[in-house]
mmCIF file with all atom_site columns, C-alpha atoms in Angstrom:
data_model
loop_
_atom_site.group_PDB
_atom_site.id
_atom_site.type_symbol
_atom_site.label_atom_id
_atom_site.label_alt_id
_atom_site.label_comp_id
_atom_site.label_asym_id
_atom_site.label_entity_id
_atom_site.label_seq_id
_atom_site.pdbx_PDB_ins_code
_atom_site.Cartn_x
_atom_site.Cartn_y
_atom_site.Cartn_z
_atom_site.occupancy
_atom_site.B_iso_or_equiv
_atom_site.pdbx_formal_charge
_atom_site.auth_seq_id
_atom_site.auth_comp_id
_atom_site.auth_asym_id
_atom_site.auth_atom_id
_atom_site.pdbx_PDB_model_num
ATOM 1   C CA . GLY A 1 1   ? -38.661 59.442 63.169 1.00 0.00 ? 1   GLY A CA 1
ATOM 2   C CA . GLU A 1 2   ? -36.957 56.783 61.489 1.00 0.00 ? 2   GLU A CA 1
ATOM 3   C CA . ASP A 1 3   ? -36.162 56.887 57.735 1.00 0.00 ? 3   ASP A CA 1
ATOM 4   C CA . VAL A 1 4   ? -34.272 55.683 55.121 1.00 0.00 ? 4   VAL A CA 1
ATOM 5   C CA . GLU A 1 5   ? -33.994 56.688 51.345 1.00 0.00 ? 5   GLU A CA 1
ATOM 6   C CA . GLN A 1 6   ? -32.750 55.160 48.654 1.00 0.00 ? 6   GLN A CA 1
ATOM 7   C CA . SER A 1 7   ? -32.787 55.888 44.714 1.00 0.00 ? 7   SER A CA 1
ATOM 8   C CA . LEU A 1 8   ? -34.772 53.162 43.048 1.00 0.00 ? 8   LEU A CA 1
ATOM 9   C CA . PHE A 1 9   ? -32.861 52.192 40.028 1.00 0.00 ? 9   PHE A CA 1
ATOM 10  C CA . LEU A 1 10  ? -28.842 52.106 38.902 1.00 0.00 ? 10  LEU A CA 1
ATOM 11  C CA . SER A 1 11  ? -27.725 51.223 35.386 1.00 0.00 ? 11  SER A CA 1
ATOM 12  C CA . VAL A 1 12  ? -24.203 50.435 35.020 1.00 0.00 ? 12  VAL A CA 1
ATOM 13  C CA . ARG A 1 13  ? -21.875 49.228 32.169 1.00 0.00 ? 13  ARG A CA 1
ATOM 14  C CA . GLU A 1 14  ? -20.178 45.636 32.957 1.00 0.00 ? 14  GLU A CA 1
ATOM 15  C CA . GLY A 1 15  ? -16.569 46.638 34.681 1.00 0.00 ? 15  GLY A CA 1
ATOM 16  C CA . ASP A 1 16  ? -17.307 50.066 35.910 1.00 0.00 ? 16  ASP A CA 1
ATOM 17  C CA . SER A 1 17  ? -18.191 50.945 39.413 1.00 0.00 ? 17  SER A CA 1
ATOM 18  C CA . SER A 1 18  ? -21.595 51.140 41.147 1.00 0.00 ? 18  SER A CA 1
ATOM 19  C CA . VAL A 1 19  ? -22.155 53.610 43.560 1.00 0.00 ? 19  VAL A CA 1
ATOM 20  C CA . ILE A 1 20  ? -25.360 53.411 45.273 1.00 0.00 ? 20  ILE A CA 1
ATOM 21  C CA . ASN A 1 21  ? -26.483 55.730 47.629 1.00 0.00 ? 21  ASN A CA 1
ATOM 22  C CA . CYS A 1 22  ? -28.319 55.908 50.879 1.00 0.00 ? 22  CYS A CA 1
ATOM 23  C CA . THR A 1 23  ? -29.699 58.495 53.710 1.00 0.00 ? 23  THR A CA 1
ATOM 24  C CA . TYR A 1 24  ? -30.863 57.914 57.009 1.00 0.00 ? 24  TYR A CA 1
ATOM 25  C CA . THR A 1 25  ? -32.294 59.702 59.821 1.00 0.00 ? 25  THR A CA 1
ATOM 26  C CA . ASP A 1 26  ? -31.805 57.673 63.375 1.00 0.00 ? 26  ASP A CA 1
ATOM 27  C CA . SER A 1 27  ? -28.660 59.793 64.135 1.00 0.00 ? 27  SER A CA 1
ATOM 28  C CA . SER A 1 28  ? -28.397 56.965 67.216 1.00 0.00 ? 28  SER A CA 1
ATOM 29  C CA . SER A 1 29  ? -27.827 54.002 64.387 1.00 0.00 ? 29  SER A CA 1
ATOM 30  C CA . THR A 1 30  ? -25.220 51.949 66.022 1.00 0.00 ? 30  THR A CA 1
ATOM 31  C CA . TYR A 1 31  ? -24.773 49.745 62.911 1.00 0.00 ? 31  TYR A CA 1
ATOM 32  C CA . LEU A 1 32  ? -25.589 50.269 59.150 1.00 0.00 ? 32  LEU A CA 1
ATOM 33  C CA . TYR A 1 33  ? -26.239 47.760 56.523 1.00 0.00 ? 33  TYR A CA 1
ATOM 34  C CA . TRP A 1 34  ? -26.247 46.197 52.864 1.00 0.00 ? 34  TRP A CA 1
ATOM 35  C CA . TYR A 1 35  ? -28.480 43.531 51.974 1.00 0.00 ? 35  TYR A CA 1
ATOM 36  C CA . LYS A 1 36  ? -28.438 42.333 48.773 1.00 0.00 ? 36  LYS A CA 1
ATOM 37  C CA . GLN A 1 37  ? -31.620 40.392 47.245 1.00 0.00 ? 37  GLN A CA 1
ATOM 38  C CA . GLU A 1 38  ? -31.348 38.401 44.240 1.00 0.00 ? 38  GLU A CA 1
ATOM 39  C CA . PRO A 1 39  ? -34.584 37.249 42.577 1.00 0.00 ? 39  PRO A CA 1
ATOM 40  C CA . GLY A 1 40  ? -36.209 34.431 44.458 1.00 0.00 ? 40  GLY A CA 1
ATOM 41  C CA . ALA A 1 41  ? -33.866 34.648 47.146 1.00 0.00 ? 41  ALA A CA 1
ATOM 42  C CA . GLY A 1 42  ? -34.245 35.867 50.501 1.00 0.00 ? 42  GLY A CA 1
ATOM 43  C CA . LEU A 1 43  ? -31.752 39.192 52.246 1.00 0.00 ? 43  LEU A CA 1
ATOM 44  C CA . GLN A 1 44  ? -28.025 38.343 51.940 1.00 0.00 ? 44  GLN A CA 1
ATOM 45  C CA . LEU A 1 45  ? -25.972 40.405 54.263 1.00 0.00 ? 45  LEU A CA 1
ATOM 46  C CA . LEU A 1 46  ? -23.369 41.947 52.162 1.00 0.00 ? 46  LEU A CA 1
ATOM 47  C CA . THR A 1 47  ? -21.505 44.114 54.630 1.00 0.00 ? 47  THR A CA 1
ATOM 48  C CA . TYR A 1 48  ? -22.071 46.403 57.859 1.00 0.00 ? 48  TYR A CA 1
ATOM 49  C CA . ILE A 1 49  ? -19.965 49.654 59.070 1.00 0.00 ? 49  ILE A CA 1
ATOM 50  C CA . PHE A 1 50  ? -20.335 50.405 62.597 1.00 0.00 ? 50  PHE A CA 1
ATOM 51  C CA . SER A 1 51  ? -21.263 54.186 63.062 1.00 0.00 ? 51  SER A CA 1
ATOM 52  C CA . ASN A 1 52  ? -18.027 55.421 64.929 1.00 0.00 ? 52  ASN A CA 1
ATOM 53  C CA . MET A 1 53  ? -16.381 54.323 61.391 1.00 0.00 ? 53  MET A CA 1
ATOM 54  C CA . ASP A 1 54  ? -15.741 56.686 58.425 1.00 0.00 ? 54  ASP A CA 1
ATOM 55  C CA . MET A 1 55  ? -14.887 53.601 55.919 1.00 0.00 ? 55  MET A CA 1
ATOM 56  C CA . LYS A 1 56  ? -15.021 50.155 55.444 1.00 0.00 ? 56  LYS A CA 1
ATOM 57  C CA . GLN A 1 57  ? -13.475 48.115 52.532 1.00 0.00 ? 57  GLN A CA 1
ATOM 58  C CA . ASP A 1 58  ? -14.169 44.284 51.662 1.00 0.00 ? 58  ASP A CA 1
ATOM 59  C CA . GLN A 1 59  ? -12.645 43.071 48.700 1.00 0.00 ? 59  GLN A CA 1
ATOM 60  C CA . ARG A 1 60  ? -14.897 44.606 45.796 1.00 0.00 ? 60  ARG A CA 1
ATOM 61  C CA . LEU A 1 61  ? -16.872 46.163 48.735 1.00 0.00 ? 61  LEU A CA 1
ATOM 62  C CA . THR A 1 62  ? -16.203 49.882 50.089 1.00 0.00 ? 62  THR A CA 1
ATOM 63  C CA . VAL A 1 63  ? -18.557 51.245 52.563 1.00 0.00 ? 63  VAL A CA 1
ATOM 64  C CA . LEU A 1 64  ? -18.615 54.906 53.174 1.00 0.00 ? 64  LEU A CA 1
ATOM 65  C CA . LEU A 1 65  ? -20.403 57.037 55.840 1.00 0.00 ? 65  LEU A CA 1
ATOM 66  C CA . ASN A 1 66  ? -20.499 60.635 56.871 1.00 0.00 ? 66  ASN A CA 1
ATOM 67  C CA . LYS A 1 67  ? -22.843 60.750 60.016 1.00 0.00 ? 67  LYS A CA 1
ATOM 68  C CA . LYS A 1 68  ? -23.035 64.835 59.768 1.00 0.00 ? 68  LYS A CA 1
ATOM 69  C CA . ASP A 1 69  ? -24.980 64.178 56.687 1.00 0.00 ? 69  ASP A CA 1
ATOM 70  C CA . LYS A 1 70  ? -26.532 60.837 57.861 1.00 0.00 ? 70  LYS A CA 1
ATOM 71  C CA . HIS A 1 71  ? -25.204 59.802 54.036 1.00 0.00 ? 71  HIS A CA 1
ATOM 72  C CA . LEU A 1 72  ? -24.219 55.914 53.513 1.00 0.00 ? 72  LEU A CA 1
ATOM 73  C CA . SER A 1 73  ? -22.772 54.658 50.352 1.00 0.00 ? 73  SER A CA 1
ATOM 74  C CA . LEU A 1 74  ? -21.403 51.474 48.566 1.00 0.00 ? 74  LEU A CA 1
ATOM 75  C CA . ARG A 1 75  ? -19.331 51.377 46.114 1.00 0.00 ? 75  ARG A CA 1
ATOM 76  C CA . ILE A 1 76  ? -19.165 48.249 43.992 1.00 0.00 ? 76  ILE A CA 1
ATOM 77  C CA . ALA A 1 77  ? -15.771 48.269 41.854 1.00 0.00 ? 77  ALA A CA 1
ATOM 78  C CA . ASP A 1 78  ? -15.479 46.024 38.864 1.00 0.00 ? 78  ASP A CA 1
ATOM 79  C CA . THR A 1 79  ? -19.130 45.764 38.827 1.00 0.00 ? 79  THR A CA 1
ATOM 80  C CA . GLN A 1 80  ? -20.051 42.163 36.973 1.00 0.00 ? 80  GLN A CA 1
ATOM 81  C CA . THR A 1 81  ? -23.599 40.768 36.008 1.00 0.00 ? 81  THR A CA 1
ATOM 82  C CA . GLY A 1 82  ? -23.796 38.529 39.003 1.00 0.00 ? 82  GLY A CA 1
ATOM 83  C CA . ASP A 1 83  ? -23.992 41.894 40.749 1.00 0.00 ? 83  ASP A CA 1
ATOM 84  C CA . SER A 1 84  ? -27.327 42.533 38.874 1.00 0.00 ? 84  SER A CA 1
ATOM 85  C CA . ALA A 1 85  ? -30.079 42.664 42.220 1.00 0.00 ? 85  ALA A CA 1
ATOM 86  C CA . ILE A 1 86  ? -31.917 44.917 44.595 1.00 0.00 ? 86  ILE A CA 1
ATOM 87  C CA . TYR A 1 87  ? -29.502 46.345 47.301 1.00 0.00 ? 87  TYR A CA 1
ATOM 88  C CA . PHE A 1 88  ? -31.037 47.943 50.614 1.00 0.00 ? 88  PHE A CA 1
ATOM 89  C CA . CYS A 1 89  ? -29.395 49.590 53.417 1.00 0.00 ? 89  CYS A CA 1
ATOM 90  C CA . ALA A 1 90  ? -30.618 49.426 56.603 1.00 0.00 ? 90  ALA A CA 1
ATOM 91  C CA . GLU A 1 91  ? -30.372 51.182 60.025 1.00 0.00 ? 91  GLU A CA 1
ATOM 92  C CA . MET A 1 92  ? -29.991 49.308 63.328 1.00 0.00 ? 92  MET A CA 1
ATOM 93  C CA . GLY A 1 93  ? -31.024 51.937 66.542 1.00 0.00 ? 93  GLY A CA 1
ATOM 94  C CA . ASP A 1 94  ? -31.390 50.957 69.896 1.00 0.00 ? 94  ASP A CA 1
ATOM 95  C CA . THR A 1 95  ? -33.754 48.223 69.369 1.00 0.00 ? 95  THR A CA 1
ATOM 96  C CA . ASP A 1 96  ? -32.591 45.525 67.052 1.00 0.00 ? 96  ASP A CA 1
ATOM 97  C CA . LYS A 1 97  ? -35.085 46.022 64.847 1.00 0.00 ? 97  LYS A CA 1
ATOM 98  C CA . LEU A 1 98  ? -34.091 46.830 61.186 1.00 0.00 ? 98  LEU A CA 1
ATOM 99  C CA . ILE A 1 99  ? -35.226 49.993 59.104 1.00 0.00 ? 99  ILE A CA 1
ATOM 100 C CA . PHE A 1 100 ? -34.810 49.228 55.542 1.00 0.00 ? 100 PHE A CA 1
ATOM 101 C CA . GLY A 1 101 ? -34.704 51.757 52.666 1.00 0.00 ? 101 GLY A CA 1
ATOM 102 C CA . THR A 1 102 ? -36.853 51.246 49.603 1.00 0.00 ? 102 THR A CA 1
ATOM 103 C CA . GLY A 1 103 ? -34.022 49.157 47.537 1.00 0.00 ? 103 GLY A CA 1
ATOM 104 C CA . THR A 1 104 ? -32.250 50.102 44.669 1.00 0.00 ? 104 THR A CA 1
ATOM 105 C CA . ARG A 1 105 ? -32.358 47.661 41.718 1.00 0.00 ? 105 ARG A CA 1
ATOM 106 C CA . LEU A 1 106 ? -28.759 47.517 40.145 1.00 0.00 ? 106 LEU A CA 1
ATOM 107 C CA . GLN A 1 107 ? -29.060 46.313 36.191 1.00 0.00 ? 107 GLN A CA 1
ATOM 108 C CA . VAL A 1 108 ? -25.263 45.533 34.922 1.00 0.00 ? 108 VAL A CA 1
ATOM 109 C CA . PHE A 1 109 ? -25.233 45.376 31.142 1.00 0.00 ? 109 PHE A CA 1
ATOM 110 C CA . PRO A 1 110 ? -22.498 44.356 28.723 1.00 0.00 ? 110 PRO A CA 1
ATOM 111 C CA . GLU B 2 1   ? -25.966 24.599 58.650 1.00 0.00 ? 1   GLU B CA 1
ATOM 112 C CA . ALA B 2 2   ? -29.639 24.663 57.280 1.00 0.00 ? 2   ALA B CA 1
ATOM 113 C CA . GLY B 2 3   ? -30.511 28.382 56.515 1.00 0.00 ? 3   GLY B CA 1
ATOM 114 C CA . VAL B 2 4   ? -34.153 30.041 57.719 1.00 0.00 ? 4   VAL B CA 1
ATOM 115 C CA . THR B 2 5   ? -36.715 28.588 56.065 1.00 0.00 ? 5   THR B CA 1
ATOM 116 C CA . GLN B 2 6   ? -40.261 29.919 54.989 1.00 0.00 ? 6   GLN B CA 1
ATOM 117 C CA . PHE B 2 7   ? -43.501 28.048 53.592 1.00 0.00 ? 7   PHE B CA 1
ATOM 118 C CA . PRO B 2 8   ? -45.060 28.233 51.577 1.00 0.00 ? 8   PRO B CA 1
ATOM 119 C CA . SER B 2 9   ? -42.983 30.246 48.706 1.00 0.00 ? 9   SER B CA 1
ATOM 120 C CA . HIS B 2 10  ? -46.030 31.528 47.532 1.00 0.00 ? 10  HIS B CA 1
ATOM 121 C CA . SER B 2 11  ? -49.708 32.083 48.359 1.00 0.00 ? 11  SER B CA 1
ATOM 122 C CA . VAL B 2 12  ? -52.311 33.041 46.262 1.00 0.00 ? 12  VAL B CA 1
ATOM 123 C CA . ILE B 2 13  ? -55.678 33.624 48.206 1.00 0.00 ? 13  ILE B CA 1
ATOM 124 C CA . GLU B 2 14  ? -59.289 35.806 47.900 1.00 0.00 ? 14  GLU B CA 1
ATOM 125 C CA . LYS B 2 15  ? -59.855 38.390 50.037 1.00 0.00 ? 15  LYS B CA 1
ATOM 126 C CA . GLY B 2 16  ? -61.479 37.330 53.451 1.00 0.00 ? 16  GLY B CA 1
ATOM 127 C CA . GLN B 2 17  ? -59.781 34.411 53.668 1.00 0.00 ? 17  GLN B CA 1
ATOM 128 C CA . THR B 2 18  ? -57.128 33.049 56.370 1.00 0.00 ? 18  THR B CA 1
ATOM 129 C CA . VAL B 2 19  ? -53.837 32.572 54.946 1.00 0.00 ? 19  VAL B CA 1
ATOM 130 C CA . THR B 2 20  ? -50.979 30.907 57.510 1.00 0.00 ? 20  THR B CA 1
ATOM 131 C CA . LEU B 2 21  ? -47.535 31.838 57.009 1.00 0.00 ? 21  LEU B CA 1
ATOM 132 C CA . ARG B 2 22  ? -44.547 29.637 58.731 1.00 0.00 ? 22  ARG B CA 1
ATOM 133 C CA . CYS B 2 23  ? -40.949 30.273 59.396 1.00 0.00 ? 23  CYS B CA 1
ATOM 134 C CA . ASP B 2 24  ? -38.543 27.962 60.552 1.00 0.00 ? 24  ASP B CA 1
ATOM 135 C CA . PRO B 2 25  ? -35.585 29.688 62.057 1.00 0.00 ? 25  PRO B CA 1
ATOM 136 C CA . ILE B 2 26  ? -31.773 28.794 62.375 1.00 0.00 ? 26  ILE B CA 1
ATOM 137 C CA . SER B 2 27  ? -31.775 25.746 64.998 1.00 0.00 ? 27  SER B CA 1
ATOM 138 C CA . GLY B 2 28  ? -30.540 27.403 68.386 1.00 0.00 ? 28  GLY B CA 1
ATOM 139 C CA . HIS B 2 29  ? -31.235 31.099 67.103 1.00 0.00 ? 29  HIS B CA 1
ATOM 140 C CA . ASP B 2 30  ? -33.608 32.525 70.136 1.00 0.00 ? 30  ASP B CA 1
ATOM 141 C CA . ASN B 2 31  ? -34.200 35.758 68.140 1.00 0.00 ? 31  ASN B CA 1
ATOM 142 C CA . LEU B 2 32  ? -37.229 35.302 65.664 1.00 0.00 ? 32  LEU B CA 1
ATOM 143 C CA . TYR B 2 33  ? -37.712 38.584 63.149 1.00 0.00 ? 33  TYR B CA 1
ATOM 144 C CA . TRP B 2 34  ? -40.875 39.242 61.000 1.00 0.00 ? 34  TRP B CA 1
ATOM 145 C CA . TYR B 2 35  ? -40.952 41.968 57.901 1.00 0.00 ? 35  TYR B CA 1
ATOM 146 C CA . ARG B 2 36  ? -42.860 42.495 54.877 1.00 0.00 ? 36  ARG B CA 1
ATOM 147 C CA . ARG B 2 37  ? -42.355 44.252 51.536 1.00 0.00 ? 37  ARG B CA 1
ATOM 148 C CA . VAL B 2 38  ? -45.854 45.787 50.415 1.00 0.00 ? 38  VAL B CA 1
ATOM 149 C CA . MET B 2 39  ? -45.913 46.934 46.498 1.00 0.00 ? 39  MET B CA 1
ATOM 150 C CA . GLY B 2 40  ? -42.405 47.225 46.226 1.00 0.00 ? 40  GLY B CA 1
ATOM 151 C CA . LYS B 2 41  ? -41.589 49.675 48.887 1.00 0.00 ? 41  LYS B CA 1
ATOM 152 C CA . GLU B 2 42  ? -39.449 49.409 51.841 1.00 0.00 ? 42  GLU B CA 1
ATOM 153 C CA . ILE B 2 43  ? -39.208 46.489 53.696 1.00 0.00 ? 43  ILE B CA 1
ATOM 154 C CA . LYS B 2 44  ? -40.996 47.122 57.507 1.00 0.00 ? 44  LYS B CA 1
ATOM 155 C CA . PHE B 2 45  ? -40.510 45.282 60.956 1.00 0.00 ? 45  PHE B CA 1
ATOM 156 C CA . LEU B 2 46  ? -43.340 43.174 61.860 1.00 0.00 ? 46  LEU B CA 1
ATOM 157 C CA . LEU B 2 47  ? -42.027 42.075 65.031 1.00 0.00 ? 47  LEU B CA 1
ATOM 158 C CA . HIS B 2 48  ? -39.743 40.094 67.043 1.00 0.00 ? 48  HIS B CA 1
ATOM 159 C CA . PHE B 2 49  ? -39.694 37.239 69.467 1.00 0.00 ? 49  PHE B CA 1
ATOM 160 C CA . VAL B 2 50  ? -37.329 35.891 71.780 1.00 0.00 ? 50  VAL B CA 1
ATOM 161 C CA . LYS B 2 51  ? -37.651 32.069 72.468 1.00 0.00 ? 51  LYS B CA 1
ATOM 162 C CA . GLU B 2 52  ? -41.383 32.218 72.170 1.00 0.00 ? 52  GLU B CA 1
ATOM 163 C CA . SER B 2 53  ? -42.421 35.721 73.813 1.00 0.00 ? 53  SER B CA 1
ATOM 164 C CA . LYS B 2 54  ? -42.835 38.526 71.951 1.00 0.00 ? 54  LYS B CA 1
ATOM 165 C CA . GLN B 2 55  ? -40.293 41.038 72.708 1.00 0.00 ? 55  GLN B CA 1
ATOM 166 C CA . ASP B 2 56  ? -41.454 43.436 69.952 1.00 0.00 ? 56  ASP B CA 1
ATOM 167 C CA . GLU B 2 57  ? -44.727 43.930 68.213 1.00 0.00 ? 57  GLU B CA 1
ATOM 168 C CA . SER B 2 58  ? -44.499 47.152 67.565 1.00 0.00 ? 58  SER B CA 1
ATOM 169 C CA . GLY B 2 59  ? -44.966 46.758 63.505 1.00 0.00 ? 59  GLY B CA 1
ATOM 170 C CA . MET B 2 60  ? -47.959 44.387 63.467 1.00 0.00 ? 60  MET B CA 1
ATOM 171 C CA . PRO B 2 61  ? -50.486 46.409 61.398 1.00 0.00 ? 61  PRO B CA 1
ATOM 172 C CA . ASN B 2 62  ? -53.758 45.538 62.817 1.00 0.00 ? 62  ASN B CA 1
ATOM 173 C CA . ASN B 2 63  ? -55.285 42.760 64.823 1.00 0.00 ? 63  ASN B CA 1
ATOM 174 C CA . ARG B 2 64  ? -56.050 40.869 61.434 1.00 0.00 ? 64  ARG B CA 1
ATOM 175 C CA . PHE B 2 65  ? -52.255 39.575 62.021 1.00 0.00 ? 65  PHE B CA 1
ATOM 176 C CA . LEU B 2 66  ? -51.417 37.248 64.587 1.00 0.00 ? 66  LEU B CA 1
ATOM 177 C CA . ALA B 2 67  ? -47.969 35.618 65.158 1.00 0.00 ? 67  ALA B CA 1
ATOM 178 C CA . GLU B 2 68  ? -47.099 32.873 67.110 1.00 0.00 ? 68  GLU B CA 1
ATOM 179 C CA . ARG B 2 69  ? -43.940 30.966 68.322 1.00 0.00 ? 69  ARG B CA 1
ATOM 180 C CA . THR B 2 70  ? -45.032 27.155 69.963 1.00 0.00 ? 70  THR B CA 1
ATOM 181 C CA . GLY B 2 71  ? -42.127 26.261 71.631 1.00 0.00 ? 71  GLY B CA 1
ATOM 182 C CA . GLY B 2 72  ? -39.760 28.906 70.776 1.00 0.00 ? 72  GLY B CA 1
ATOM 183 C CA . THR B 2 73  ? -38.986 27.621 67.769 1.00 0.00 ? 73  THR B CA 1
ATOM 184 C CA . TYR B 2 74  ? -40.830 27.942 64.521 1.00 0.00 ? 74  TYR B CA 1
ATOM 185 C CA . SER B 2 75  ? -42.967 30.803 64.168 1.00 0.00 ? 75  SER B CA 1
ATOM 186 C CA . THR B 2 76  ? -46.207 30.976 62.174 1.00 0.00 ? 76  THR B CA 1
ATOM 187 C CA . LEU B 2 77  ? -48.108 34.586 61.209 1.00 0.00 ? 77  LEU B CA 1
ATOM 188 C CA . LYS B 2 78  ? -51.477 34.339 60.599 1.00 0.00 ? 78  LYS B CA 1
ATOM 189 C CA . VAL B 2 79  ? -53.233 36.849 58.746 1.00 0.00 ? 79  VAL B CA 1
ATOM 190 C CA . GLN B 2 80  ? -57.132 36.711 59.268 1.00 0.00 ? 80  GLN B CA 1
ATOM 191 C CA . PRO B 2 81  ? -59.188 37.861 57.052 1.00 0.00 ? 81  PRO B CA 1
ATOM 192 C CA . ALA B 2 82  ? -56.827 39.042 54.304 1.00 0.00 ? 82  ALA B CA 1
ATOM 193 C CA . GLU B 2 83  ? -57.283 42.570 52.501 1.00 0.00 ? 83  GLU B CA 1
ATOM 194 C CA . LEU B 2 84  ? -55.483 43.452 49.223 1.00 0.00 ? 84  LEU B CA 1
ATOM 195 C CA . GLU B 2 85  ? -53.097 45.724 50.952 1.00 0.00 ? 85  GLU B CA 1
ATOM 196 C CA . ASP B 2 86  ? -52.099 42.866 52.541 1.00 0.00 ? 86  ASP B CA 1
ATOM 197 C CA . SER B 2 87  ? -50.278 41.488 49.477 1.00 0.00 ? 87  SER B CA 1
ATOM 198 C CA . GLY B 2 88  ? -46.430 41.503 49.586 1.00 0.00 ? 88  GLY B CA 1
ATOM 199 C CA . VAL B 2 89  ? -43.484 39.482 50.253 1.00 0.00 ? 89  VAL B CA 1
ATOM 200 C CA . TYR B 2 90  ? -43.239 38.417 54.550 1.00 0.00 ? 90  TYR B CA 1
ATOM 201 C CA . PHE B 2 91  ? -39.811 37.470 54.985 1.00 0.00 ? 91  PHE B CA 1
ATOM 202 C CA . CYS B 2 92  ? -38.593 35.988 58.397 1.00 0.00 ? 92  CYS B CA 1
ATOM 203 C CA . ALA B 2 93  ? -35.070 36.245 60.122 1.00 0.00 ? 93  ALA B CA 1
ATOM 204 C CA . SER B 2 94  ? -33.560 34.762 63.019 1.00 0.00 ? 94  SER B CA 1
ATOM 205 C CA . SER B 2 95  ? -30.099 35.480 64.821 1.00 0.00 ? 95  SER B CA 1
ATOM 206 C CA . ARG B 2 96  ? -28.286 34.018 67.930 1.00 0.00 ? 96  ARG B CA 1
ATOM 207 C CA . LEU B 2 97  ? -28.092 37.021 69.801 1.00 0.00 ? 97  LEU B CA 1
ATOM 208 C CA . ARG B 2 98  ? -29.971 40.314 70.175 1.00 0.00 ? 98  ARG B CA 1
ATOM 209 C CA . GLY B 2 99  ? -28.049 43.272 67.915 1.00 0.00 ? 99  GLY B CA 1
ATOM 210 C CA . TYR B 2 100 ? -26.272 40.515 65.474 1.00 0.00 ? 100 TYR B CA 1
ATOM 211 C CA . GLU B 2 101 ? -26.400 39.573 62.037 1.00 0.00 ? 101 GLU B CA 1
ATOM 212 C CA . GLN B 2 102 ? -30.153 38.529 61.318 1.00 0.00 ? 102 GLN B CA 1
ATOM 213 C CA . PHE B 2 103 ? -30.121 35.668 58.656 1.00 0.00 ? 103 PHE B CA 1
ATOM 214 C CA . PHE B 2 104 ? -33.197 35.969 56.320 1.00 0.00 ? 104 PHE B CA 1
ATOM 215 C CA . GLY B 2 105 ? -35.511 33.327 54.834 1.00 0.00 ? 105 GLY B CA 1
ATOM 216 C CA . PRO B 2 106 ? -36.390 33.893 50.957 1.00 0.00 ? 106 PRO B CA 1
ATOM 217 C CA . GLY B 2 107 ? -39.658 35.178 51.834 1.00 0.00 ? 107 GLY B CA 1
ATOM 218 C CA . THR B 2 108 ? -43.382 34.126 51.315 1.00 0.00 ? 108 THR B CA 1
ATOM 219 C CA . ARG B 2 109 ? -44.933 36.339 48.169 1.00 0.00 ? 109 ARG B CA 1
ATOM 220 C CA . LEU B 2 110 ? -48.704 36.311 49.117 1.00 0.00 ? 110 LEU B CA 1
ATOM 221 C CA . THR B 2 111 ? -51.229 37.387 46.852 1.00 0.00 ? 111 THR B CA 1
ATOM 222 C CA . VAL B 2 112 ? -54.706 38.598 47.939 1.00 0.00 ? 112 VAL B CA 1
ATOM 223 C CA . LEU B 2 113 ? -57.148 38.737 45.151 1.00 0.00 ? 113 LEU B CA 1
#
């Protein structure tokens, strides 16, 4: 079945790197996504990776995909207080509905 | 370009009452999706419209939920009668084409007492 898992919390110091991990089960997923939700706001698409890629970098964000282990990670370099939010990974398979994880709450402290 | 809007932002109702949530997608987006997040758990898919037609309603929890999209523009999601376990945040998203980026609204927080 389809299932996406994430750790619930991550706390990092400002300026350090954050790594948020995600595991998924649907090997037919074509796209994997990272969404960010700030308080009171909707889900904002941060980045995505196509399933035939291993890595994608976009400014401070690096996405790593290990298809063999069905493991996805999001690294945020030089984490800032404005990065504090809930981060959701999601997969999209043959249908275009998104399957989300539980979300990881990132807290950045000075 | 205006984003996806949802109304109301919050709704507090008593068990057994009826609530209707509204979503206005981005203009020109034929695809409209409803999702919900219950009790801090994962965000789950409810259903997908293509224009006014229901393409996939496999995530609708039961027949107390009714979604419509008259004229292929805005959509409503009615819960009747509401139960305690319906509390959560209901998100709407839209996309221009299937398989493309889904743009999310801010969500409606529903509390059933």
